[in-house]
Amino acid sequence: MDFGHTADETRFRDRVRAELQSPDVVAALRELHAAEEREPDERGLYRLLGEHGLLGVDWPRRYGGQGRTAAHAAVAVEEMMRAGVPDTLFVNGVQTVGKLLLLAGSEEQKRRVLPGLAAGRCFASVLYTEPGVGSDLSALTTRAVAVEGGHRIDGVKVFNLKSGITDIGLCAARTSSEGSRYEGLTLFLVDMRAPGVRVQRLDTMADEQFHRVDLEGVLVTDADVVGTVGDGWALLAEALPLERTGFDFALRAERWYEAGCAGLTSADGGPDGPAAAPWLADVGRHGAATAAARLLAWRCVGSAGAEGLDELRTSTAKWYASEQAAAVARWAATRHGPDAPPELAALLDSAYREAPGLTLSGGTSEMMLQTMSGFLLAAESADPYAAEVE
């Protein structure tokens, strides 16, 4: 892969930076970061980002996008996160739900949902995980029973981010018990304000709170089925890599690494200090690993074809970048300790509390390693040299 950027991509990066420096966006970001709430409402900021054309960058124009490439979209993500834009609404709504609808949604669903997501007027969350199921989505128990004109959904979903403020949930449910556990799964678009939907907050150490979503007799129409009934596992296989480019984790690592290095001088054990070697080792090790995480994320974007993202590469990127983000958060917070300067204290405290969940959300590190080993073992059995080449 060519790790450079085209002239057009560089010009687009300049444009994105200029949009993020617009007075309305700067004011919204300042207000958001100054808010005293543990988890302030980000929807106002996202409406502005939509107005500035920064959300559905690589979507077709007929669905509210900019008609640009995946590389342009990745540039926008990098610059938004570097500017301090919280990313969960983007990752869940635009990157996961929106991209899946582009791949498998009906024309009616695309026209109904995508323009609102791209404009920052509509928000979506992911309703996959269940109590006792964890990363094994094939074991989910939420049921969707066929009724006249649609389905009735009953079940419980947990550990969903932003479900308290989203409009649509992408819900995985079992529509049949016949065949293997990988069969009979279906994806639905659920109105989060429909009768029978109850959302409760689950407190965590991190600033962002998870939610429990109870679905009790929730009615969805045939128009809300994503893909075809019973084809959910295949769609999940397409959807999950969309969450796992590693960009969000790599950019966290980048921000926290810079915070960890901020204000360090020779008196702190820098290049001329008494503890120069350990200090340089930490800075160099985390700096190189953080840069590698970003390159792995860009490798996913560069290798994306018409059929979507490569699952081996996305699993690798997600595993490596989330592990590195967690490691650099612990290092940065420990390096500064309780005497961190005021401008860094809140960031490092938040990073330290968020770190444990990074290797769980979006697929645990253990599941990513299992996926990676499965692909590599399959490649090696077909060609002894294939895994080595990869």
PDB file of N, CA and C in Angstrom, residues 12 52 132 150 174 179 202-203 249 251 262 281 296 300 368 386:
ATOM      1  N   PHE A  12      -8.543  17.858   0.495  1.00  0.00           N
ATOM      2  CA  PHE A  12      -9.742  17.584   1.276  1.00  0.00           C
ATOM      3  C   PHE A  12      -9.452  17.679   2.766  1.00  0.00           C
ATOM      4  N   HIS A  52     -21.974  20.810   7.636  1.00  0.00           N
ATOM      5  CA  HIS A  52     -20.674  21.081   7.011  1.00  0.00           C
ATOM      6  C   HIS A  52     -20.223  19.929   6.110  1.00  0.00           C
ATOM      7  N   GLY A 132     -25.358 -12.677  29.063  1.00  0.00           N
ATOM      8  CA  GLY A 132     -24.911 -14.056  28.988  1.00  0.00           C
ATOM      9  C   GLY A 132     -24.444 -14.504  27.616  1.00  0.00           C
ATOM     10  N   GLY A 150     -45.460  -8.096   9.456  1.00  0.00           N
ATOM     11  CA  GLY A 150     -44.162  -7.859  10.052  1.00  0.00           C
ATOM     12  C   GLY A 150     -43.779  -8.874  11.098  1.00  0.00           C
ATOM     13  N   ARG A 174     -33.642 -13.691  16.572  1.00  0.00           N
ATOM     14  CA  ARG A 174     -33.809 -15.036  16.015  1.00  0.00           C
ATOM     15  C   ARG A 174     -35.233 -15.186  15.485  1.00  0.00           C
ATOM     16  N   GLY A 179     -32.242 -25.689  11.961  1.00  0.00           N
ATOM     17  CA  GLY A 179     -30.872 -25.661  11.460  1.00  0.00           C
ATOM     18  C   GLY A 179     -29.881 -25.337  12.561  1.00  0.00           C
ATOM     19  N   LEU A 202     -26.854   1.816  32.181  1.00  0.00           N
ATOM     20  CA  LEU A 202     -25.989   0.945  32.973  1.00  0.00           C
ATOM     21  C   LEU A 202     -24.719   1.725  33.293  1.00  0.00           C
ATOM     22  N   ASP A 203     -24.507   2.029  34.551  1.00  0.00           N
ATOM     23  CA  ASP A 203     -23.345   2.827  34.934  1.00  0.00           C
ATOM     24  C   ASP A 203     -22.048   2.049  34.725  1.00  0.00           C
ATOM     25  N   PHE A 249      -9.784   3.587  17.756  1.00  0.00           N
ATOM     26  CA  PHE A 249      -8.824   3.219  18.807  1.00  0.00           C
ATOM     27  C   PHE A 249      -7.450   3.832  18.540  1.00  0.00           C
ATOM     28  N   LEU A 251      -6.765   6.566  16.983  1.00  0.00           N
ATOM     29  CA  LEU A 251      -6.792   7.999  17.242  1.00  0.00           C
ATOM     30  C   LEU A 251      -6.878   8.302  18.732  1.00  0.00           C
ATOM     31  N   ALA A 262       3.320  15.309  26.941  1.00  0.00           N
ATOM     32  CA  ALA A 262       3.232  16.754  27.161  1.00  0.00           C
ATOM     33  C   ALA A 262       3.953  17.167  28.435  1.00  0.00           C
ATOM     34  N   ALA A 281      12.768   4.835  26.168  1.00  0.00           N
ATOM     35  CA  ALA A 281      12.210   3.544  25.779  1.00  0.00           C
ATOM     36  C   ALA A 281      10.696   3.592  25.767  1.00  0.00           C
ATOM     37  N   LEU A 296      -2.105   0.403  10.373  1.00  0.00           N
ATOM     38  CA  LEU A 296      -2.976  -0.754  10.192  1.00  0.00           C
ATOM     39  C   LEU A 296      -4.389  -0.317   9.826  1.00  0.00           C
ATOM     40  N   CYS A 300      -6.500  -1.060   6.203  1.00  0.00           N
ATOM     41  CA  CYS A 300      -7.870  -1.559   5.997  1.00  0.00           C
ATOM     42  C   CYS A 300      -8.576  -0.724   4.940  1.00  0.00           C
ATOM     43  N   MET A 368     -10.932 -11.438  18.503  1.00  0.00           N
ATOM     44  CA  MET A 368     -10.157 -10.982  17.353  1.00  0.00           C
ATOM     45  C   MET A 368      -8.996 -11.937  17.076  1.00  0.00           C
ATOM     46  N   ALA A 386       1.324 -19.227   2.541  1.00  0.00           N
ATOM     47  CA  ALA A 386       0.379 -18.128   2.465  1.00  0.00           C
ATOM     48  C   ALA A 386       0.388 -17.270   3.724  1.00  0.00           C
TER      49      ALA A 386
END
